[in-house]
PDB file of C-alpha atoms and ligand atoms in Angstrom:
ATOM      1  CA  MET A1294      94.796  79.673  93.972  1.00  0.00           C
ATOM      2  CA  THR A1295      93.061  82.727  92.442  1.00  0.00           C
ATOM      3  CA  PRO A1296      94.133  85.877  94.277  1.00  0.00           C
ATOM      4  CA  ALA A1297      91.400  87.533  96.337  1.00  0.00           C
ATOM      5  CA  PRO A1298      90.174  90.693  94.644  1.00  0.00           C
ATOM      6  CA  TYR A1299      91.674  93.106  97.107  1.00  0.00           C
ATOM      7  CA  PRO A1300      93.152  96.446  96.108  1.00  0.00           C
ATOM      8  CA  VAL A1301      96.950  96.390  95.987  1.00  0.00           C
ATOM      9  CA  LEU A1302      98.771  99.125  97.933  1.00  0.00           C
ATOM     10  CA  TYR A1303     102.352  99.930  96.989  1.00  0.00           C
ATOM     11  CA  SER A1304     103.739 101.480 100.121  1.00  0.00           C
ATOM     12  CA  PHE A1305     106.901 102.480 101.917  1.00  0.00           C
ATOM     13  CA  ARG A1306     106.793 102.217 105.691  1.00  0.00           C
ATOM     14  CA  ARG A1307     108.486 105.525 106.559  1.00  0.00           C
ATOM     15  CA  CYS A1308     106.889 107.658 103.837  1.00  0.00           C
ATOM     16  CA  PRO A1309     104.434 110.115 105.425  1.00  0.00           C
ATOM     17  CA  TYR A1310     102.214 110.063 102.334  1.00  0.00           C
ATOM     18  CA  ALA A1311     102.045 106.280 102.479  1.00  0.00           C
ATOM     19  CA  MET A1312     101.364 106.463 106.224  1.00  0.00           C
ATOM     20  CA  ARG A1313      98.302 108.638 105.675  1.00  0.00           C
ATOM     21  CA  ALA A1314      97.017 106.230 103.029  1.00  0.00           C
ATOM     22  CA  ARG A1315      97.528 103.229 105.326  1.00  0.00           C
ATOM     23  CA  LEU A1316      95.811 105.073 108.197  1.00  0.00           C
ATOM     24  CA  ALA A1317      92.714 105.751 106.097  1.00  0.00           C
ATOM     25  CA  LEU A1318      92.616 102.235 104.641  1.00  0.00           C
ATOM     26  CA  LEU A1319      92.756 100.757 108.116  1.00  0.00           C
ATOM     27  CA  ALA A1320      90.234 103.264 109.499  1.00  0.00           C
ATOM     28  CA  SER A1321      87.830 102.385 106.685  1.00  0.00           C
ATOM     29  CA  GLY A1322      88.168  98.651 107.285  1.00  0.00           C
ATOM     30  CA  GLN A1323      89.285  98.181 103.666  1.00  0.00           C
ATOM     31  CA  VAL A1324      91.464  95.102 103.368  1.00  0.00           C
ATOM     32  CA  CYS A1325      94.223  95.416 100.804  1.00  0.00           C
ATOM     33  CA  GLU A1326      97.317  93.597  99.672  1.00  0.00           C
ATOM     34  CA  LEU A1327     100.355  95.495 100.907  1.00  0.00           C
ATOM     35  CA  ARG A1328     103.470  95.580  98.759  1.00  0.00           C
ATOM     36  CA  GLU A1329     106.381  97.204 100.588  1.00  0.00           C
ATOM     37  CA  VAL A1330     108.595  99.028  98.126  1.00  0.00           C
ATOM     38  CA  VAL A1331     112.299  99.857  98.272  1.00  0.00           C
ATOM     39  CA  LEU A1332     112.369 103.291  96.649  1.00  0.00           C
ATOM     40  CA  ALA A1333     115.789 102.669  95.116  1.00  0.00           C
ATOM     41  CA  ARG A1334     114.466  99.492  93.405  1.00  0.00           C
ATOM     42  CA  LYS A1335     110.906 100.269  92.365  1.00  0.00           C
ATOM     43  CA  PRO A1336     109.119  97.168  91.118  1.00  0.00           C
ATOM     44  CA  ALA A1337     108.157  97.100  87.432  1.00  0.00           C
ATOM     45  CA  ALA A1338     104.534  96.446  88.455  1.00  0.00           C
ATOM     46  CA  LEU A1339     104.470  99.734  90.410  1.00  0.00           C
ATOM     47  CA  LEU A1340     105.907 101.704  87.488  1.00  0.00           C
ATOM     48  CA  ALA A1341     103.502 100.008  85.091  1.00  0.00           C
ATOM     49  CA  ALA A1342     100.589 101.106  87.283  1.00  0.00           C
ATOM     50  CA  SER A1343     101.887 104.645  87.833  1.00  0.00           C
ATOM     51  CA  ALA A1344     104.830 105.877  85.800  1.00  0.00           C
ATOM     52  CA  LYS A1345     105.526 108.819  88.126  1.00  0.00           C
ATOM     53  CA  GLY A1346     107.081 106.311  90.522  1.00  0.00           C
ATOM     54  CA  THR A1347     105.951 107.679  93.887  1.00  0.00           C
ATOM     55  CA  VAL A1348     104.259 105.799  96.685  1.00  0.00           C
ATOM     56  CA  PRO A1349     101.579 105.279  97.806  1.00  0.00           C
ATOM     57  CA  VAL A1350      99.777 103.806  94.804  1.00  0.00           C
ATOM     58  CA  LEU A1351      96.546 101.863  95.104  1.00  0.00           C
ATOM     59  CA  VAL A1352      95.558  99.539  92.260  1.00  0.00           C
ATOM     60  CA  LEU A1353      91.895  98.546  92.420  1.00  0.00           C
ATOM     61  CA  PRO A1354      90.662  95.092  91.389  1.00  0.00           C
ATOM     62  CA  ASP A1355      89.152  96.591  88.204  1.00  0.00           C
ATOM     63  CA  GLY A1356      92.552  98.021  87.234  1.00  0.00           C
ATOM     64  CA  GLN A1357      91.787 101.617  88.229  1.00  0.00           C
ATOM     65  CA  VAL A1358      94.814 103.349  89.746  1.00  0.00           C
ATOM     66  CA  VAL A1359      94.714 105.896  92.588  1.00  0.00           C
ATOM     67  CA  ASP A1360      98.173 107.419  92.873  1.00  0.00           C
ATOM     68  CA  GLN A1361      97.840 110.389  95.209  1.00  0.00           C
ATOM     69  CA  SER A1362      97.812 109.773  98.946  1.00  0.00           C
ATOM     70  CA  LEU A1363      94.906 112.132  99.655  1.00  0.00           C
ATOM     71  CA  ASP A1364      92.834 110.517  96.901  1.00  0.00           C
ATOM     72  CA  ILE A1365      93.497 107.098  98.468  1.00  0.00           C
ATOM     73  CA  MET A1366      92.225 108.451 101.793  1.00  0.00           C
ATOM     74  CA  LEU A1367      89.098 109.884 100.183  1.00  0.00           C
ATOM     75  CA  TRP A1368      88.487 106.724  98.146  1.00  0.00           C
ATOM     76  CA  ALA A1369      88.665 104.513 101.238  1.00  0.00           C
ATOM     77  CA  LEU A1370      86.640 106.763 103.539  1.00  0.00           C
ATOM     78  CA  ARG A1371      83.909 107.424 100.973  1.00  0.00           C
ATOM     79  CA  ARG A1372      83.370 103.664 100.772  1.00  0.00           C
ATOM     80  CA  ASN A1373      83.262 103.151 104.513  1.00  0.00           C
ATOM     81  CA  ASP A1374      83.850 105.582 107.343  1.00  0.00           C
ATOM     82  CA  PRO A1375      83.064 103.966 110.708  1.00  0.00           C
ATOM     83  CA  ARG A1376      85.263 106.461 112.590  1.00  0.00           C
ATOM     84  CA  HIS A1377      83.587 109.446 110.899  1.00  0.00           C
ATOM     85  CA  TRP A1378      86.880 110.837 109.591  1.00  0.00           C
ATOM     86  CA  LEU A1379      85.189 112.533 106.642  1.00  0.00           C
ATOM     87  CA  PRO A1380      83.962 115.990 107.629  1.00  0.00           C
ATOM     88  CA  ALA A1381      80.187 116.091 107.877  1.00  0.00           C
ATOM     89  CA  ASN A1382      79.650 119.215 105.809  1.00  0.00           C
ATOM     90  CA  CYS A1383      81.111 120.963 102.807  1.00  0.00           C
ATOM     91  CA  ASP A1384      82.714 123.839 104.738  1.00  0.00           C
ATOM     92  CA  ALA A1385      84.518 121.472 107.082  1.00  0.00           C
ATOM     93  CA  LEU A1386      85.710 119.387 104.121  1.00  0.00           C
ATOM     94  CA  MET A1387      87.052 122.504 102.392  1.00  0.00           C
ATOM     95  CA  ASP A1388      88.793 123.517 105.627  1.00  0.00           C
ATOM     96  CA  ALA A1389      90.356 120.045 105.883  1.00  0.00           C
ATOM     97  CA  LEU A1390      91.489 120.016 102.260  1.00  0.00           C
ATOM     98  CA  GLN A1391      93.006 123.499 102.574  1.00  0.00           C
ATOM     99  CA  LEU A1392      94.885 122.497 105.715  1.00  0.00           C
ATOM    100  CA  VAL A1393      96.226 119.374 103.970  1.00  0.00           C
ATOM    101  CA  ALA A1394      97.167 121.441 100.901  1.00  0.00           C
ATOM    102  CA  ARG A1395      99.222 123.792 103.097  1.00  0.00           C
ATOM    103  CA  CYS A1396     100.885 120.760 104.673  1.00  0.00           C
ATOM    104  CA  ASP A1397     101.770 119.241 101.311  1.00  0.00           C
ATOM    105  CA  GLY A1398     102.796 122.590  99.865  1.00  0.00           C
ATOM    106  CA  GLU A1399     104.597 125.204 101.933  1.00  0.00           C
ATOM    107  CA  PHE A1400     105.099 123.075 105.051  1.00  0.00           C
ATOM    108  CA  LYS A1401     106.576 120.069 103.192  1.00  0.00           C
ATOM    109  CA  PHE A1402     108.836 122.442 101.241  1.00  0.00           C
ATOM    110  CA  HIS A1403     110.345 123.806 104.461  1.00  0.00           C
ATOM    111  CA  LEU A1404     110.331 120.399 106.186  1.00  0.00           C
ATOM    112  CA  ASP A1405     112.470 118.874 103.412  1.00  0.00           C
ATOM    113  CA  ARG A1406     114.969 121.737 103.549  1.00  0.00           C
ATOM    114  CA  TYR A1407     115.126 121.723 107.334  1.00  0.00           C
ATOM    115  CA  LYS A1408     115.542 117.941 107.513  1.00  0.00           C
ATOM    116  CA  TYR A1409     117.871 117.449 104.533  1.00  0.00           C
ATOM    117  CA  PRO A1410     119.647 120.783 103.868  1.00  0.00           C
ATOM    118  CA  ASN A1411     122.515 119.098 101.990  1.00  0.00           C
ATOM    119  CA  ARG A1412     120.208 117.204  99.674  1.00  0.00           C
ATOM    120  CA  HIS A1413     118.543 120.488  98.726  1.00  0.00           C
ATOM    121  CA  GLY A1414     121.714 122.599  98.572  1.00  0.00           C
ATOM    122  CA  VAL A1415     120.435 124.762 101.405  1.00  0.00           C
ATOM    123  CA  ALA A1416     122.906 126.556 103.699  1.00  0.00           C
ATOM    124  CA  GLU A1417     120.425 127.683 106.346  1.00  0.00           C
ATOM    125  CA  ALA A1418     118.338 124.807 107.661  1.00  0.00           C
ATOM    126  CA  ALA A1419     117.292 126.945 110.628  1.00  0.00           C
ATOM    127  CA  ALA A1420     115.586 129.479 108.329  1.00  0.00           C
ATOM    128  CA  HIS A1421     113.408 126.689 106.942  1.00  0.00           C
ATOM    129  CA  ARG A1422     112.679 125.492 110.466  1.00  0.00           C
ATOM    130  CA  THR A1423     111.441 129.013 111.286  1.00  0.00           C
ATOM    131  CA  GLN A1424     109.257 129.116 108.179  1.00  0.00           C
ATOM    132  CA  GLY A1425     107.862 125.616 108.782  1.00  0.00           C
ATOM    133  CA  ALA A1426     107.087 126.680 112.338  1.00  0.00           C
ATOM    134  CA  VAL A1427     104.505 129.193 111.067  1.00  0.00           C
ATOM    135  CA  TYR A1428     102.266 126.303 109.982  1.00  0.00           C
ATOM    136  CA  LEU A1429     102.914 124.451 113.229  1.00  0.00           C
ATOM    137  CA  GLY A1430     101.958 127.557 115.222  1.00  0.00           C
ATOM    138  CA  ASP A1431      98.660 127.675 113.305  1.00  0.00           C
ATOM    139  CA  LEU A1432      98.036 123.997 114.068  1.00  0.00           C
ATOM    140  CA  ASN A1433      98.777 124.672 117.748  1.00  0.00           C
ATOM    141  CA  THR A1434      96.212 127.504 117.751  1.00  0.00           C
ATOM    142  CA  ARG A1435      93.568 125.135 116.394  1.00  0.00           C
ATOM    143  CA  LEU A1436      94.532 122.447 118.896  1.00  0.00           C
ATOM    144  CA  THR A1437      94.296 124.924 121.758  1.00  0.00           C
ATOM    145  CA  ALA A1438      90.674 125.565 120.787  1.00  0.00           C
ATOM    146  CA  HIS A1439      89.750 121.886 120.382  1.00  0.00           C
ATOM    147  CA  ARG A1440      91.317 118.442 120.745  1.00  0.00           C
ATOM    148  CA  HIS A1441      91.790 117.703 117.047  1.00  0.00           C
ATOM    149  CA  LEU A1442      92.497 119.822 113.993  1.00  0.00           C
ATOM    150  CA  LEU A1443      88.907 120.278 112.811  1.00  0.00           C
ATOM    151  CA  GLY A1444      87.146 120.025 116.172  1.00  0.00           C
ATOM    152  CA  ASP A1445      86.913 117.727 119.147  1.00  0.00           C
ATOM    153  CA  LEU A1446      86.644 114.650 116.940  1.00  0.00           C
ATOM    154  CA  GLU A1447      89.489 113.060 115.015  1.00  0.00           C
ATOM    155  CA  SER A1448      89.235 113.475 111.247  1.00  0.00           C
ATOM    156  CA  LEU A1449      91.089 112.774 108.050  1.00  0.00           C
ATOM    157  CA  ALA A1450      92.965 116.064 108.548  1.00  0.00           C
ATOM    158  CA  ASP A1451      94.664 114.700 111.683  1.00  0.00           C
ATOM    159  CA  ALA A1452      95.643 111.467 109.951  1.00  0.00           C
ATOM    160  CA  ALA A1453      96.842 113.261 106.813  1.00  0.00           C
ATOM    161  CA  ILE A1454      98.952 115.861 108.615  1.00  0.00           C
ATOM    162  CA  ALA A1455     100.335 114.151 111.737  1.00  0.00           C
ATOM    163  CA  PRO A1456     102.925 112.006 109.845  1.00  0.00           C
ATOM    164  CA  PHE A1457     104.517 115.206 108.490  1.00  0.00           C
ATOM    165  CA  VAL A1458     104.482 116.994 111.843  1.00  0.00           C
ATOM    166  CA  ARG A1459     106.106 113.899 113.293  1.00  0.00           C
ATOM    167  CA  GLN A1460     108.978 114.122 110.795  1.00  0.00           C
ATOM    168  CA  PHE A1461     109.497 117.769 111.657  1.00  0.00           C
ATOM    169  CA  ALA A1462     109.402 117.030 115.405  1.00  0.00           C
ATOM    170  CA  HIS A1463     111.889 114.167 115.136  1.00  0.00           C
ATOM    171  CA  THR A1464     114.434 116.240 113.228  1.00  0.00           C
ATOM    172  CA  ASP A1465     115.389 117.930 116.518  1.00  0.00           C
ATOM    173  CA  PRO A1466     113.190 116.622 119.341  1.00  0.00           C
ATOM    174  CA  ALA A1467     114.720 118.909 121.991  1.00  0.00           C
ATOM    175  CA  TRP A1468     114.033 122.016 119.890  1.00  0.00           C
ATOM    176  CA  PHE A1469     110.480 120.863 119.128  1.00  0.00           C
ATOM    177  CA  ALA A1470     109.780 120.174 122.812  1.00  0.00           C
ATOM    178  CA  SER A1471     111.029 123.650 123.756  1.00  0.00           C
ATOM    179  CA  GLN A1472     108.535 125.471 121.494  1.00  0.00           C
ATOM    180  CA  PRO A1473     105.408 127.120 122.970  1.00  0.00           C
ATOM    181  CA  TRP A1474     103.132 124.501 121.456  1.00  0.00           C
ATOM    182  CA  PRO A1475     101.789 122.367 124.338  1.00  0.00           C
ATOM    183  CA  ALA A1476      98.598 121.484 122.479  1.00  0.00           C
ATOM    184  CA  LEU A1477     100.519 120.415 119.358  1.00  0.00           C
ATOM    185  CA  VAL A1478     103.024 118.354 121.375  1.00  0.00           C
ATOM    186  CA  SER A1479     100.199 116.606 123.206  1.00  0.00           C
ATOM    187  CA  TRP A1480      98.244 115.953 119.964  1.00  0.00           C
ATOM    188  CA  LEU A1481     101.345 114.463 118.323  1.00  0.00           C
ATOM    189  CA  GLY A1482     102.021 112.275 121.370  1.00  0.00           C
ATOM    190  CA  THR A1483      98.436 111.012 121.304  1.00  0.00           C
ATOM    191  CA  PHE A1484      98.800 110.215 117.603  1.00  0.00           C
ATOM    192  CA  GLU A1485     102.111 108.373 118.017  1.00  0.00           C
ATOM    193  CA  ASN A1486     100.725 106.297 120.884  1.00  0.00           C
ATOM    194  CA  SER A1487      97.463 105.432 119.160  1.00  0.00           C
ATOM    195  CA  PRO A1488      96.847 101.763 118.286  1.00  0.00           C
ATOM    196  CA  ILE A1489      96.076 102.646 114.664  1.00  0.00           C
ATOM    197  CA  TYR A1490      99.416 104.444 114.242  1.00  0.00           C
ATOM    198  CA  GLN A1491     101.279 101.547 115.855  1.00  0.00           C
ATOM    199  CA  GLN A1492      99.509  99.251 113.448  1.00  0.00           C
ATOM    200  CA  VAL A1493     100.317 101.177 110.293  1.00  0.00           C
ATOM    201  CA  MET A1494     103.982 101.146 111.319  1.00  0.00           C
ATOM    202  CA  THR A1495     104.148  97.340 111.275  1.00  0.00           C
ATOM    203  CA  LYS A1496     107.293  96.261 109.416  1.00  0.00           C
ATOM    204  CA  TYR A1497     107.086  94.240 106.218  1.00  0.00           C
ATOM    205  CA  GLY A1498     109.909  92.917 104.094  1.00  0.00           C
ATOM    206  CA  PRO A1499     110.216  94.229 100.513  1.00  0.00           C
ATOM    207  CA  TRP A1500     107.659  92.776  98.131  1.00  0.00           C
ATOM    208  CA  GLU A1501     108.898  90.316  95.507  1.00  0.00           C
ATOM    209  CA  PRO A1502     106.763  89.418  92.483  1.00  0.00           C
ATOM    210  CA  GLY A1503     105.124  86.024  92.916  1.00  0.00           C
ATOM    211  CA  GLN A1504     105.300  85.959  96.701  1.00  0.00           C
ATOM    212  CA  PRO A1505     102.161  85.098  98.712  1.00  0.00           C
ATOM    213  CA  ALA A1506     100.042  88.201  99.251  1.00  0.00           C
ATOM    214  CA  VAL A1507     100.466  90.045 102.545  1.00  0.00           C
ATOM    215  CA  LEU A1508      97.115  91.373 103.651  1.00  0.00           C
ATOM    216  CA  PHE A1509      96.918  94.713 105.392  1.00  0.00           C
ATOM    217  CA  ARG A1510      94.047  94.811 107.854  1.00  0.00           C
ATOM    218  CA  GLU A1511      93.172  94.208 111.481  1.00  0.00           C
ATOM    219  CA  PRO A1512      94.912  91.988 112.664  1.00  0.00           C
ATOM    220  CA  PRO A1513      97.729  93.300 110.464  1.00  0.00           C
ATOM    221  CA  ILE A1514      99.364  90.261 108.978  1.00  0.00           C
ATOM    222  CA  ALA A1515      97.688  87.339 107.280  1.00  0.00           C
ATOM    223  CA  MET A1516      98.330  85.278 104.210  1.00  0.00           C
ATOM    224  CA  ILE A1517      95.790  84.598 101.473  1.00  0.00           C
TER     225      ILE A1517
HETATM  226  N1  LIG B 119     101.854 113.716  95.896  1.00  0.00           N
HETATM  227  C1  LIG B 119     102.238 112.375  96.211  1.00  0.00           C
HETATM  228  C2  LIG B 119     103.633 112.397  96.827  1.00  0.00           C
HETATM  229  C3  LIG B 119     104.143 111.022  97.199  1.00  0.00           C
HETATM  230  C4  LIG B 119     105.663 111.033  97.404  1.00  0.00           C
HETATM  231  O1  LIG B 119     106.353 111.990  97.054  1.00  0.00           O
HETATM  232  N2  LIG B 119     106.193 109.921  97.940  1.00  0.00           N
HETATM  233  C5  LIG B 119     107.640 109.792  98.056  1.00  0.00           C
HETATM  234  C6  LIG B 119     108.063 108.960  99.242  1.00  0.00           C
HETATM  235  S1  LIG B 119     107.682 109.735 100.789  1.00  0.00           S
HETATM  236  C7  LIG B 119     108.163 109.036  96.847  1.00  0.00           C
HETATM  237  O2  LIG B 119     107.586 108.051  96.458  1.00  0.00           O
HETATM  238  N3  LIG B 119     109.241 109.520  96.240  1.00  0.00           N
HETATM  239  C8  LIG B 119     109.838 108.870  95.112  1.00  0.00           C
HETATM  240  C9  LIG B 119     111.268 108.498  95.316  1.00  0.00           C
HETATM  241  O3  LIG B 119     111.812 108.816  96.380  1.00  0.00           O
HETATM  242  O4  LIG B 119     111.813 107.865  94.417  1.00  0.00           O
HETATM  243  C10 LIG B 119     101.190 111.749  97.124  1.00  0.00           C
HETATM  244  O5  LIG B 119     100.506 112.500  97.838  1.00  0.00           O
HETATM  245  O6  LIG B 119     100.997 110.522  97.102  1.00  0.00           O
END
């Protein structure tokens, strides 16, 4: 049987970058073939598509490769955006992109060192927690003013950033819960309980070349 011309997404369930890509793909209604990757055994097809060897990677039916998570979000939402996740005007889009850039830059830097101090040769995990908390305090200020990061409506900024905040929160849940961030705690809880988040966290076995395609869409699992 000829494979359906769906984009192929190389993904890793617990990777926050891959989570944001899966959230946007699902939100856009874009069906794709999901290939779950074991990072220690990256498939040759993934490395052939994108030699840098990170996930997520989206390979389009025409062979084009999108290998940055934010670009996958933008690609999917620019094709179809029924939930209106793309900001309506240029200023709001710039605001969203700057907030995501801070997440992927300074916040991720401190998150990694707080979560895995040994891996990064860091003696003081707590110092990185304090520095990461500056970003979280800013998010809490926004969420005190409105329900989501850009306003009262959910947007791509929420989907792009929440998986990283979740990792930070789960590093020491008692500490996170004791911080003066009620709006942030509530926003994260809403995200974690949302049907779309539950759906993107569906478990798939590692992809093997030649196996029947696993389609990623609503409902989540189907075979071509
Ligand atoms: N800038 C990339 C970062 C992606 C990334 O670093 N993904 C991690 C997993 S969470 C990865 O694939 N790391 C490679 C490895 O661990 O071998 C993006 O936004 O897609």
